[in-house]
């Protein structure tokens, strides 16, 4: 099922366009309160591939939003959740136990709730409770439904004026993204080569790209089946830099990639230029990846695309079934059996 | 200079007690506004060892606080910073360029500012601007001044009723911590053995311990001079688990330690019990570390102590100068020379 993942990665632009439409339709059915409500904070609950959208929104919000955007990946919710919170429960399957638990708690706290899912328990609960329900197509591996899971967050943030990206800007990004597929593929193939039989070390070239670096790491974990590091500049320079290539047996095993942010502080760009010399002899390779695009949203989307493609090409090199995530599925099955009483520890 | 680090680690309880006093004294000089001000949000700017306190406060706030606590490790500040923000600029030296830049921006946004430092530029600026200045003793490696850097955040949060820990609870934690030094040392020595010539993989047993796991990683980087991974449960189970022990050459190199949170969801505890079997053959060792203490604050402090001691013992095994952080210092020197025009790239 590796080919399907490849096709889904390339479908990112179409997913974004479809998800804009789905979100707008869902909002049309919810006038009144949903139009008036100005959230004091945004809480985005979700795990793994369903949770990464919240992290991406957090990075953008850090730069642009007047209110806090707080991603949460847990059974519990941030204590500040309340009546003036907009709570987004994101679970592709609709059956993620952490997100269901978080949803229930947010409901008790009387937060305004939006559910983004393809079905499952969360769909049922959202319908019963008359929450804003953004129903996305089922049957995909959650991590490759990113376009469907992230776009509603962008559209809602746009509507609430938390981000400067209008619907038409989001749509335009998707259209541009289509034109970049070939270039992104080329970059990704070359990166995959440098990651093969090494440990990828992804360094966000600014706080704006922290979630991108995290997404790369997670996709390398799940699609390529490899360990990977991620960190953010300038914070990395204050501690992890001392661990690079250490202990000695790791000396030739780190393949470092910096996600270069053209809008970053000049001092950060200077740091990036100094790093290869400072760390000479401690890594296998050191590369910068420059995103495509004319604004932060476009650049982030291009990085997500390159990261996904890289994880695909690397998985192919390792001859892995890219779609299959055996351990994650096995753990879920075990947890399920223990709940239903079919098994005991 | 390894012995000094060891002594400073053991001094954590005394540092906490002294820092309570320093913070209370500083607050006494600032009645009026500082008494009345109820922040809409708390922003804590700091890098590396000066930034970890903000992350620890964030974890506690997530569980207890009615307002958001936002750590920031950057030249820039979160966009939401404004008149109703309490902005804490934390820099041990007072000369961290990121924190100075962030301080200036927070000043422009008219946030209420508290500076925690031992001197440098930030001390001068805080004095000139009449900010709340918490002046801590100079001359220590910043990462080993944790007691001085973290405690003011706890005291201020207590005063603003963001956390349930009163001053006397904080003081009591410090006293109890003294009684745990021997036990923590024993745990740390055993952990250091299992980390030697392996890659430590620190797993927070709940979101409450994310900053603890991050602190362990950073201390292992800086004191022991080794790479290390960190992650948080349950999020780790949704992606990174697929990378454990992969590619094959990493199979016997991960030394996994779970920081067990007795207050965590039962489902997380179940996950921890399932992991060793699920990942059989993919790691070198799998251990749980149980914190000491009767409340979340005490438990977090005990974990910080165990982590610091572990990083010390591991550094000794590697025969490293534990205090010296050559690369970090070299990078700072290079950046300084480039600023002053002494050098050009």
PDB file of N, CA and C in Angstrom, chain A residues 48 62-65 68 74-75 78-80 97-98 197 207 214 217 221-222 225-227 229 234-235 237-244 246-247 249 267 271 273 282 318 325-328 331 335 339 345, chain B residues 48 62-65 68 74-75 78-80 97-98 197 207 214 217 221-222 225-229 234-235 237-244 246-247 249 267 271 273 282 318 325-328 331 335 339 345:
ATOM      1  N   UNK A  48      -1.205  12.542  17.251  1.00  0.00           N
ATOM      2  CA  UNK A  48      -0.480  12.118  16.056  1.00  0.00           C
ATOM      3  C   UNK A  48      -0.847  12.923  14.825  1.00  0.00           C
ATOM      4  N   UNK A  62       1.498  32.177  17.008  1.00  0.00           N
ATOM      5  CA  UNK A  62       2.565  32.816  17.774  1.00  0.00           C
ATOM      6  C   UNK A  62       3.040  34.088  17.071  1.00  0.00           C
ATOM      7  N   UNK A  63       3.055  34.043  15.754  1.00  0.00           N
ATOM      8  CA  UNK A  63       3.509  35.201  14.977  1.00  0.00           C
ATOM      9  C   UNK A  63       2.389  36.211  14.740  1.00  0.00           C
ATOM     10  N   UNK A  64       1.139  35.732  14.642  1.00  0.00           N
ATOM     11  CA  UNK A  64       0.076  36.617  14.161  1.00  0.00           C
ATOM     12  C   UNK A  64      -1.129  36.817  15.079  1.00  0.00           C
ATOM     13  N   UNK A  65      -1.443  35.836  15.934  1.00  0.00           N
ATOM     14  CA  UNK A  65      -2.753  35.866  16.591  1.00  0.00           C
ATOM     15  C   UNK A  65      -2.783  36.731  17.851  1.00  0.00           C
ATOM     16  N   UNK A  68      -4.301  33.258  22.446  1.00  0.00           N
ATOM     17  CA  UNK A  68      -3.483  32.044  22.460  1.00  0.00           C
ATOM     18  C   UNK A  68      -4.128  30.871  21.731  1.00  0.00           C
ATOM     19  N   UNK A  74      -3.667  14.845  24.645  1.00  0.00           N
ATOM     20  CA  UNK A  74      -3.799  14.165  25.928  1.00  0.00           C
ATOM     21  C   UNK A  74      -5.252  13.757  26.186  1.00  0.00           C
ATOM     22  N   UNK A  75      -5.438  12.920  27.203  1.00  0.00           N
ATOM     23  CA  UNK A  75      -6.778  12.557  27.663  1.00  0.00           C
ATOM     24  C   UNK A  75      -7.454  13.745  28.338  1.00  0.00           C
ATOM     25  N   UNK A  78      -6.389  21.495  28.792  1.00  0.00           N
ATOM     26  CA  UNK A  78      -5.782  22.578  29.575  1.00  0.00           C
ATOM     27  C   UNK A  78      -6.804  23.145  30.558  1.00  0.00           C
ATOM     28  N   UNK A  79      -6.349  23.450  31.768  1.00  0.00           N
ATOM     29  CA  UNK A  79      -7.261  23.899  32.815  1.00  0.00           C
ATOM     30  C   UNK A  79      -8.001  25.182  32.461  1.00  0.00           C
ATOM     31  N   UNK A  80      -7.430  25.987  31.574  1.00  0.00           N
ATOM     32  CA  UNK A  80      -8.075  27.271  31.255  1.00  0.00           C
ATOM     33  C   UNK A  80      -9.295  27.115  30.359  1.00  0.00           C
ATOM     34  N   UNK A  97      -9.183   7.504  21.654  1.00  0.00           N
ATOM     35  CA  UNK A  97      -9.688   7.557  23.032  1.00  0.00           C
ATOM     36  C   UNK A  97      -9.282   8.823  23.762  1.00  0.00           C
ATOM     37  N   UNK A  98      -8.075   9.333  23.490  1.00  0.00           N
ATOM     38  CA  UNK A  98      -7.644  10.571  24.141  1.00  0.00           C
ATOM     39  C   UNK A  98      -8.566  11.731  23.762  1.00  0.00           C
ATOM     40  N   UNK A 197      20.128   4.926   5.960  1.00  0.00           N
ATOM     41  CA  UNK A 197      21.079   4.306   6.903  1.00  0.00           C
ATOM     42  C   UNK A 197      21.756   5.337   7.810  1.00  0.00           C
ATOM     43  N   UNK A 207      11.188  29.601  15.025  1.00  0.00           N
ATOM     44  CA  UNK A 207      10.060  29.050  15.786  1.00  0.00           C
ATOM     45  C   UNK A 207       8.837  28.837  14.902  1.00  0.00           C
ATOM     46  N   UNK A 214       8.677  19.061  13.417  1.00  0.00           N
ATOM     47  CA  UNK A 214       8.053  17.958  14.156  1.00  0.00           C
ATOM     48  C   UNK A 214       7.298  17.028  13.197  1.00  0.00           C
ATOM     49  N   UNK A 217       9.729  14.819  11.423  1.00  0.00           N
ATOM     50  CA  UNK A 217      10.156  13.737  12.311  1.00  0.00           C
ATOM     51  C   UNK A 217       9.092  12.637  12.380  1.00  0.00           C
ATOM     52  N   UNK A 221       9.247   8.803  11.158  1.00  0.00           N
ATOM     53  CA  UNK A 221       8.939   7.693  12.066  1.00  0.00           C
ATOM     54  C   UNK A 221       7.934   6.734  11.430  1.00  0.00           C
ATOM     55  N   UNK A 222       6.809   7.278  10.968  1.00  0.00           N
ATOM     56  CA  UNK A 222       5.691   6.432  10.547  1.00  0.00           C
ATOM     57  C   UNK A 222       5.817   5.897   9.125  1.00  0.00           C
ATOM     58  N   UNK A 225       9.804   4.468   8.873  1.00  0.00           N
ATOM     59  CA  UNK A 225      10.202   3.575   9.969  1.00  0.00           C
ATOM     60  C   UNK A 225      11.651   3.813  10.376  1.00  0.00           C
ATOM     61  N   UNK A 226      11.920   5.018  10.818  1.00  0.00           N
ATOM     62  CA  UNK A 226      13.258   5.350  11.308  1.00  0.00           C
ATOM     63  C   UNK A 226      13.155   6.305  12.483  1.00  0.00           C
ATOM     64  N   UNK A 227      14.129   6.250  13.361  1.00  0.00           N
ATOM     65  CA  UNK A 227      14.277   7.274  14.377  1.00  0.00           C
ATOM     66  C   UNK A 227      14.627   8.587  13.695  1.00  0.00           C
ATOM     67  N   UNK A 229      15.556  12.985  14.848  1.00  0.00           N
ATOM     68  CA  UNK A 229      15.564  14.077  15.819  1.00  0.00           C
ATOM     69  C   UNK A 229      14.903  15.310  15.210  1.00  0.00           C
ATOM     70  N   UNK A 234      16.618  29.442  17.634  1.00  0.00           N
ATOM     71  CA  UNK A 234      17.969  29.327  18.181  1.00  0.00           C
ATOM     72  C   UNK A 234      18.089  28.419  19.412  1.00  0.00           C
ATOM     73  N   UNK A 235      16.995  27.885  19.955  1.00  0.00           N
ATOM     74  CA  UNK A 235      17.066  27.103  21.196  1.00  0.00           C
ATOM     75  C   UNK A 235      18.083  25.956  21.113  1.00  0.00           C
ATOM     76  N   UNK A 237      20.853  25.729  19.785  1.00  0.00           N
ATOM     77  CA  UNK A 237      22.225  26.205  19.989  1.00  0.00           C
ATOM     78  C   UNK A 237      22.584  26.332  21.462  1.00  0.00           C
ATOM     79  N   UNK A 238      21.592  26.254  22.336  1.00  0.00           N
ATOM     80  CA  UNK A 238      21.844  26.455  23.765  1.00  0.00           C
ATOM     81  C   UNK A 238      21.990  25.157  24.541  1.00  0.00           C
ATOM     82  N   UNK A 239      21.817  24.024  23.898  1.00  0.00           N
ATOM     83  CA  UNK A 239      22.032  22.764  24.622  1.00  0.00           C
ATOM     84  C   UNK A 239      22.338  21.573  23.706  1.00  0.00           C
ATOM     85  N   UNK A 240      21.429  21.258  22.777  1.00  0.00           N
ATOM     86  CA  UNK A 240      21.581  20.011  22.020  1.00  0.00           C
ATOM     87  C   UNK A 240      22.841  19.982  21.166  1.00  0.00           C
ATOM     88  N   UNK A 241      23.300  21.154  20.785  1.00  0.00           N
ATOM     89  CA  UNK A 241      24.515  21.267  19.984  1.00  0.00           C
ATOM     90  C   UNK A 241      25.683  20.520  20.645  1.00  0.00           C
ATOM     91  N   UNK A 242      25.672  20.437  21.975  1.00  0.00           N
ATOM     92  CA  UNK A 242      26.743  19.730  22.689  1.00  0.00           C
ATOM     93  C   UNK A 242      26.635  18.210  22.539  1.00  0.00           C
ATOM     94  N   UNK A 243      25.486  17.727  22.084  1.00  0.00           N
ATOM     95  CA  UNK A 243      25.301  16.285  21.940  1.00  0.00           C
ATOM     96  C   UNK A 243      25.554  15.773  20.525  1.00  0.00           C
ATOM     97  N   UNK A 244      25.592  16.690  19.558  1.00  0.00           N
ATOM     98  CA  UNK A 244      25.735  16.293  18.145  1.00  0.00           C
ATOM     99  C   UNK A 244      26.959  15.384  17.952  1.00  0.00           C
ATOM    100  N   UNK A 246      27.714  12.649  19.408  1.00  0.00           N
ATOM    101  CA  UNK A 246      28.223  12.060  20.645  1.00  0.00           C
ATOM    102  C   UNK A 246      27.223  11.102  21.262  1.00  0.00           C
ATOM    103  N   UNK A 247      27.611  10.002  21.882  1.00  0.00           N
ATOM    104  CA  UNK A 247      28.996   9.534  21.981  1.00  0.00           C
ATOM    105  C   UNK A 247      29.583   9.198  20.604  1.00  0.00           C
ATOM    106  N   UNK A 249      30.305   6.801  18.732  1.00  0.00           N
ATOM    107  CA  UNK A 249      29.759   5.885  17.721  1.00  0.00           C
ATOM    108  C   UNK A 249      28.674   6.553  16.871  1.00  0.00           C
ATOM    109  N   UNK A 267      20.214  37.145  12.847  1.00  0.00           N
ATOM    110  CA  UNK A 267      21.123  36.436  13.763  1.00  0.00           C
ATOM    111  C   UNK A 267      20.934  34.924  13.674  1.00  0.00           C
ATOM    112  N   UNK A 271      23.674  32.127  12.557  1.00  0.00           N
ATOM    113  CA  UNK A 271      23.916  30.878  13.293  1.00  0.00           C
ATOM    114  C   UNK A 271      23.971  29.693  12.334  1.00  0.00           C
ATOM    115  N   UNK A 273      24.796  29.658   9.280  1.00  0.00           N
ATOM    116  CA  UNK A 273      26.032  29.676   8.487  1.00  0.00           C
ATOM    117  C   UNK A 273      27.237  29.220   9.301  1.00  0.00           C
ATOM    118  N   UNK A 282      31.375  15.983  12.943  1.00  0.00           N
ATOM    119  CA  UNK A 282      30.431  15.398  13.909  1.00  0.00           C
ATOM    120  C   UNK A 282      29.140  14.910  13.259  1.00  0.00           C
ATOM    121  N   UNK A 318      14.077   1.799   2.262  1.00  0.00           N
ATOM    122  CA  UNK A 318      14.132   0.769   3.307  1.00  0.00           C
ATOM    123  C   UNK A 318      13.240  -0.427   2.963  1.00  0.00           C
ATOM    124  N   UNK A 325       1.442   0.745   9.814  1.00  0.00           N
ATOM    125  CA  UNK A 325       2.094   1.168  11.060  1.00  0.00           C
ATOM    126  C   UNK A 325       1.748   0.110  12.105  1.00  0.00           C
ATOM    127  N   UNK A 326       2.505  -0.976  12.015  1.00  0.00           N
ATOM    128  CA  UNK A 326       2.200  -2.195  12.754  1.00  0.00           C
ATOM    129  C   UNK A 326       2.134  -1.994  14.266  1.00  0.00           C
ATOM    130  N   UNK A 327       3.154  -1.307  14.788  1.00  0.00           N
ATOM    131  CA  UNK A 327       3.219  -1.162  16.250  1.00  0.00           C
ATOM    132  C   UNK A 327       2.067  -0.322  16.786  1.00  0.00           C
ATOM    133  N   UNK A 328       1.770   0.765  16.076  1.00  0.00           N
ATOM    134  CA  UNK A 328       0.681   1.645  16.520  1.00  0.00           C
ATOM    135  C   UNK A 328      -0.639   0.874  16.512  1.00  0.00           C
ATOM    136  N   UNK A 331      -0.700  -1.768  19.334  1.00  0.00           N
ATOM    137  CA  UNK A 331      -0.931  -1.152  20.643  1.00  0.00           C
ATOM    138  C   UNK A 331      -2.407  -0.795  20.814  1.00  0.00           C
ATOM    139  N   UNK A 335      -4.902  -2.310  23.653  1.00  0.00           N
ATOM    140  CA  UNK A 335      -5.647  -1.431  24.561  1.00  0.00           C
ATOM    141  C   UNK A 335      -7.145  -1.715  24.458  1.00  0.00           C
ATOM    142  N   UNK A 339      -9.704  -3.200  27.376  1.00  0.00           N
ATOM    143  CA  UNK A 339     -10.898  -2.456  27.770  1.00  0.00           C
ATOM    144  C   UNK A 339     -12.116  -3.354  27.756  1.00  0.00           C
ATOM    145  N   UNK A 345      -4.023  -8.220  31.724  1.00  0.00           N
ATOM    146  CA  UNK A 345      -2.560  -8.068  31.805  1.00  0.00           C
ATOM    147  C   UNK A 345      -1.979  -9.031  32.824  1.00  0.00           C
TER     148      UNK A 345
ATOM    149  N   UNK B  48      17.729  28.035  26.707  1.00  0.00           N
ATOM    150  CA  UNK B  48      18.494  26.974  27.358  1.00  0.00           C
ATOM    151  C   UNK B  48      18.180  26.847  28.839  1.00  0.00           C
ATOM    152  N   UNK B  62      -0.754  24.153  32.729  1.00  0.00           N
ATOM    153  CA  UNK B  62      -1.684  23.379  31.912  1.00  0.00           C
ATOM    154  C   UNK B  62      -2.662  22.609  32.800  1.00  0.00           C
ATOM    155  N   UNK B  63      -2.166  22.144  33.929  1.00  0.00           N
ATOM    156  CA  UNK B  63      -3.008  21.373  34.846  1.00  0.00           C
ATOM    157  C   UNK B  63      -3.809  22.280  35.788  1.00  0.00           C
ATOM    158  N   UNK B  64      -3.244  23.446  36.137  1.00  0.00           N
ATOM    159  CA  UNK B  64      -3.845  24.227  37.225  1.00  0.00           C
ATOM    160  C   UNK B  64      -4.269  25.658  36.908  1.00  0.00           C
ATOM    161  N   UNK B  65      -3.628  26.306  35.935  1.00  0.00           N
ATOM    162  CA  UNK B  65      -3.808  27.758  35.817  1.00  0.00           C
ATOM    163  C   UNK B  65      -5.048  28.166  35.025  1.00  0.00           C
ATOM    164  N   UNK B  68      -3.277  31.394  30.345  1.00  0.00           N
ATOM    165  CA  UNK B  68      -2.198  30.700  29.629  1.00  0.00           C
ATOM    166  C   UNK B  68      -0.807  31.139  30.080  1.00  0.00           C
ATOM    167  N   UNK B  74      13.174  32.735  21.884  1.00  0.00           N
ATOM    168  CA  UNK B  74      13.381  33.342  20.572  1.00  0.00           C
ATOM    169  C   UNK B  74      13.761  34.821  20.702  1.00  0.00           C
ATOM    170  N   UNK B  75      14.205  35.392  19.592  1.00  0.00           N
ATOM    171  CA  UNK B  75      14.469  36.828  19.527  1.00  0.00           C
ATOM    172  C   UNK B  75      13.166  37.622  19.578  1.00  0.00           C
ATOM    173  N   UNK B  78       5.687  36.283  21.472  1.00  0.00           N
ATOM    174  CA  UNK B  78       4.363  35.913  20.948  1.00  0.00           C
ATOM    175  C   UNK B  78       3.560  37.172  20.631  1.00  0.00           C
ATOM    176  N   UNK B  79       2.829  37.133  19.524  1.00  0.00           N
ATOM    177  CA  UNK B  79       2.105  38.322  19.078  1.00  0.00           C
ATOM    178  C   UNK B  79       1.070  38.810  20.083  1.00  0.00           C
ATOM    179  N   UNK B  80       0.586  37.925  20.940  1.00  0.00           N
ATOM    180  CA  UNK B  80      -0.467  38.336  21.878  1.00  0.00           C
ATOM    181  C   UNK B  80       0.066  39.184  23.028  1.00  0.00           C
ATOM    182  N   UNK B  97      21.420  37.349  23.881  1.00  0.00           N
ATOM    183  CA  UNK B  97      20.932  38.297  22.869  1.00  0.00           C
ATOM    184  C   UNK B  97      19.466  38.088  22.518  1.00  0.00           C
ATOM    185  N   UNK B  98      19.013  36.822  22.517  1.00  0.00           N
ATOM    186  CA  UNK B  98      17.602  36.562  22.217  1.00  0.00           C
ATOM    187  C   UNK B  98      16.702  37.227  23.262  1.00  0.00           C
ATOM    188  N   UNK B 197      27.438   4.672  26.644  1.00  0.00           N
ATOM    189  CA  UNK B 197      27.639   4.137  25.278  1.00  0.00           C
ATOM    190  C   UNK B 197      26.319   3.746  24.604  1.00  0.00           C
ATOM    191  N   UNK B 207       1.755  14.565  30.243  1.00  0.00           N
ATOM    192  CA  UNK B 207       2.068  15.921  29.769  1.00  0.00           C
ATOM    193  C   UNK B 207       2.655  16.778  30.890  1.00  0.00           C
ATOM    194  N   UNK B 214      12.334  17.042  28.894  1.00  0.00           N
ATOM    195  CA  UNK B 214      13.150  17.955  28.087  1.00  0.00           C
ATOM    196  C   UNK B 214      14.393  18.393  28.864  1.00  0.00           C
ATOM    197  N   UNK B 217      16.933  15.649  28.829  1.00  0.00           N
ATOM    198  CA  UNK B 217      17.619  15.623  27.533  1.00  0.00           C
ATOM    199  C   UNK B 217      18.684  16.716  27.467  1.00  0.00           C
ATOM    200  N   UNK B 221      22.682  16.397  27.167  1.00  0.00           N
ATOM    201  CA  UNK B 221      23.432  17.065  26.093  1.00  0.00           C
ATOM    202  C   UNK B 221      24.612  17.855  26.664  1.00  0.00           C
ATOM    203  N   UNK B 222      24.329  18.710  27.645  1.00  0.00           N
ATOM    204  CA  UNK B 222      25.337  19.670  28.099  1.00  0.00           C
ATOM    205  C   UNK B 222      26.320  19.104  29.118  1.00  0.00           C
ATOM    206  N   UNK B 225      27.499  15.368  27.488  1.00  0.00           N
ATOM    207  CA  UNK B 225      27.934  15.434  26.086  1.00  0.00           C
ATOM    208  C   UNK B 225      27.483  14.201  25.320  1.00  0.00           C
ATOM    209  N   UNK B 226      26.186  14.015  25.248  1.00  0.00           N
ATOM    210  CA  UNK B 226      25.628  12.909  24.472  1.00  0.00           C
ATOM    211  C   UNK B 226      24.334  13.351  23.807  1.00  0.00           C
ATOM    212  N   UNK B 227      24.020  12.740  22.687  1.00  0.00           N
ATOM    213  CA  UNK B 227      22.704  12.886  22.097  1.00  0.00           C
ATOM    214  C   UNK B 227      21.683  12.234  23.020  1.00  0.00           C
ATOM    215  N   UNK B 228      20.454  12.667  22.956  1.00  0.00           N
ATOM    216  CA  UNK B 228      19.389  12.042  23.737  1.00  0.00           C
ATOM    217  C   UNK B 228      18.056  12.392  23.094  1.00  0.00           C
ATOM    218  N   UNK B 229      17.116  11.483  23.197  1.00  0.00           N
ATOM    219  CA  UNK B 229      15.758  11.736  22.717  1.00  0.00           C
ATOM    220  C   UNK B 229      14.856  12.065  23.902  1.00  0.00           C
ATOM    221  N   UNK B 234       0.672  10.371  26.047  1.00  0.00           N
ATOM    222  CA  UNK B 234       0.507   9.305  25.058  1.00  0.00           C
ATOM    223  C   UNK B 234       0.926   9.676  23.630  1.00  0.00           C
ATOM    224  N   UNK B 235       1.314  10.922  23.355  1.00  0.00           N
ATOM    225  CA  UNK B 235       1.617  11.332  21.976  1.00  0.00           C
ATOM    226  C   UNK B 235       2.656  10.425  21.311  1.00  0.00           C
ATOM    227  N   UNK B 237       3.152   7.391  21.433  1.00  0.00           N
ATOM    228  CA  UNK B 237       2.552   6.144  20.943  1.00  0.00           C
ATOM    229  C   UNK B 237       1.902   6.303  19.576  1.00  0.00           C
ATOM    230  N   UNK B 238       1.737   7.540  19.130  1.00  0.00           N
ATOM    231  CA  UNK B 238       1.043   7.784  17.868  1.00  0.00           C
ATOM    232  C   UNK B 238       1.984   7.991  16.688  1.00  0.00           C
ATOM    233  N   UNK B 239       3.279   8.008  16.921  1.00  0.00           N
ATOM    234  CA  UNK B 239       4.198   8.136  15.788  1.00  0.00           C
ATOM    235  C   UNK B 239       5.606   7.612  16.080  1.00  0.00           C
ATOM    236  N   UNK B 240       6.285   8.166  17.092  1.00  0.00           N
ATOM    237  CA  UNK B 240       7.700   7.843  17.271  1.00  0.00           C
ATOM    238  C   UNK B 240       7.942   6.372  17.572  1.00  0.00           C
ATOM    239  N   UNK B 241       6.952   5.734  18.153  1.00  0.00           N
ATOM    240  CA  UNK B 241       7.044   4.315  18.472  1.00  0.00           C
ATOM    241  C   UNK B 241       7.444   3.494  17.235  1.00  0.00           C
ATOM    242  N   UNK B 242       7.065   3.965  16.046  1.00  0.00           N
ATOM    243  CA  UNK B 242       7.420   3.252  14.812  1.00  0.00           C
ATOM    244  C   UNK B 242       8.904   3.403  14.465  1.00  0.00           C
ATOM    245  N   UNK B 243       9.576   4.355  15.097  1.00  0.00           N
ATOM    246  CA  UNK B 243      10.987   4.569  14.789  1.00  0.00           C
ATOM    247  C   UNK B 243      11.943   3.885  15.759  1.00  0.00           C
ATOM    248  N   UNK B 244      11.420   3.464  16.908  1.00  0.00           N
ATOM    249  CA  UNK B 244      12.269   2.863  17.954  1.00  0.00           C
ATOM    250  C   UNK B 244      13.109   1.711  17.391  1.00  0.00           C
ATOM    251  N   UNK B 246      15.131   1.678  14.922  1.00  0.00           N
ATOM    252  CA  UNK B 246      15.223   1.660  13.461  1.00  0.00           C
ATOM    253  C   UNK B 246      15.975   2.874  12.943  1.00  0.00           C
ATOM    254  N   UNK B 247      16.761   2.792  11.885  1.00  0.00           N
ATOM    255  CA  UNK B 247      17.079   1.552  11.168  1.00  0.00           C
ATOM    256  C   UNK B 247      17.841   0.554  12.050  1.00  0.00           C
ATOM    257  N   UNK B 249      20.674  -0.603  12.620  1.00  0.00           N
ATOM    258  CA  UNK B 249      21.911  -0.377  13.375  1.00  0.00           C
ATOM    259  C   UNK B 249      21.644   0.303  14.716  1.00  0.00           C
ATOM    260  N   UNK B 267      -5.116   4.872  31.636  1.00  0.00           N
ATOM    261  CA  UNK B 267      -4.824   4.378  30.282  1.00  0.00           C
ATOM    262  C   UNK B 267      -3.362   4.627  29.903  1.00  0.00           C
ATOM    263  N   UNK B 271      -0.525   1.857  28.974  1.00  0.00           N
ATOM    264  CA  UNK B 271       0.377   1.964  27.823  1.00  0.00           C
ATOM    265  C   UNK B 271       1.816   1.656  28.235  1.00  0.00           C
ATOM    266  N   UNK B 273       2.853  -0.164  30.614  1.00  0.00           N
ATOM    267  CA  UNK B 273       3.032  -1.593  30.890  1.00  0.00           C
ATOM    268  C   UNK B 273       3.103  -2.410  29.604  1.00  0.00           C
ATOM    269  N   UNK B 282      13.992  -4.189  20.465  1.00  0.00           N
ATOM    270  CA  UNK B 282      14.267  -2.935  19.746  1.00  0.00           C
ATOM    271  C   UNK B 282      15.023  -1.914  20.596  1.00  0.00           C
ATOM    272  N   UNK B 318      32.014   9.276  30.881  1.00  0.00           N
ATOM    273  CA  UNK B 318      32.618   9.648  29.595  1.00  0.00           C
ATOM    274  C   UNK B 318      33.912  10.442  29.786  1.00  0.00           C
ATOM    275  N   UNK B 325      31.175  23.773  28.249  1.00  0.00           N
ATOM    276  CA  UNK B 325      30.313  23.562  27.084  1.00  0.00           C
ATOM    277  C   UNK B 325      30.960  24.313  25.924  1.00  0.00           C
ATOM    278  N   UNK B 326      31.970  23.640  25.371  1.00  0.00           N
ATOM    279  CA  UNK B 326      32.878  24.264  24.414  1.00  0.00           C
ATOM    280  C   UNK B 326      32.175  24.830  23.177  1.00  0.00           C
ATOM    281  N   UNK B 327      31.278  24.004  22.613  1.00  0.00           N
ATOM    282  CA  UNK B 327      30.639  24.439  21.358  1.00  0.00           C
ATOM    283  C   UNK B 327      29.742  25.648  21.573  1.00  0.00           C
ATOM    284  N   UNK B 328      28.984  25.613  22.676  1.00  0.00           N
ATOM    285  CA  UNK B 328      28.077  26.729  22.958  1.00  0.00           C
ATOM    286  C   UNK B 328      28.884  28.012  23.156  1.00  0.00           C
ATOM    287  N   UNK B 331      30.395  29.216  19.806  1.00  0.00           N
ATOM    288  CA  UNK B 331      29.382  29.840  18.952  1.00  0.00           C
ATOM    289  C   UNK B 331      29.077  31.257  19.436  1.00  0.00           C
ATOM    290  N   UNK B 335      29.674  34.667  17.293  1.00  0.00           N
ATOM    291  CA  UNK B 335      28.581  35.619  17.057  1.00  0.00           C
ATOM    292  C   UNK B 335      28.974  37.001  17.563  1.00  0.00           C
ATOM    293  N   UNK B 339      29.517  40.502  15.387  1.00  0.00           N
ATOM    294  CA  UNK B 339      28.755  41.707  15.710  1.00  0.00           C
ATOM    295  C   UNK B 339      29.682  42.902  15.829  1.00  0.00           C
ATOM    296  N   UNK B 345      32.358  37.003   7.895  1.00  0.00           N
ATOM    297  CA  UNK B 345      32.103  35.651   7.369  1.00  0.00           C
ATOM    298  C   UNK B 345      32.624  35.545   5.945  1.00  0.00           C
TER     299      UNK B 345
END
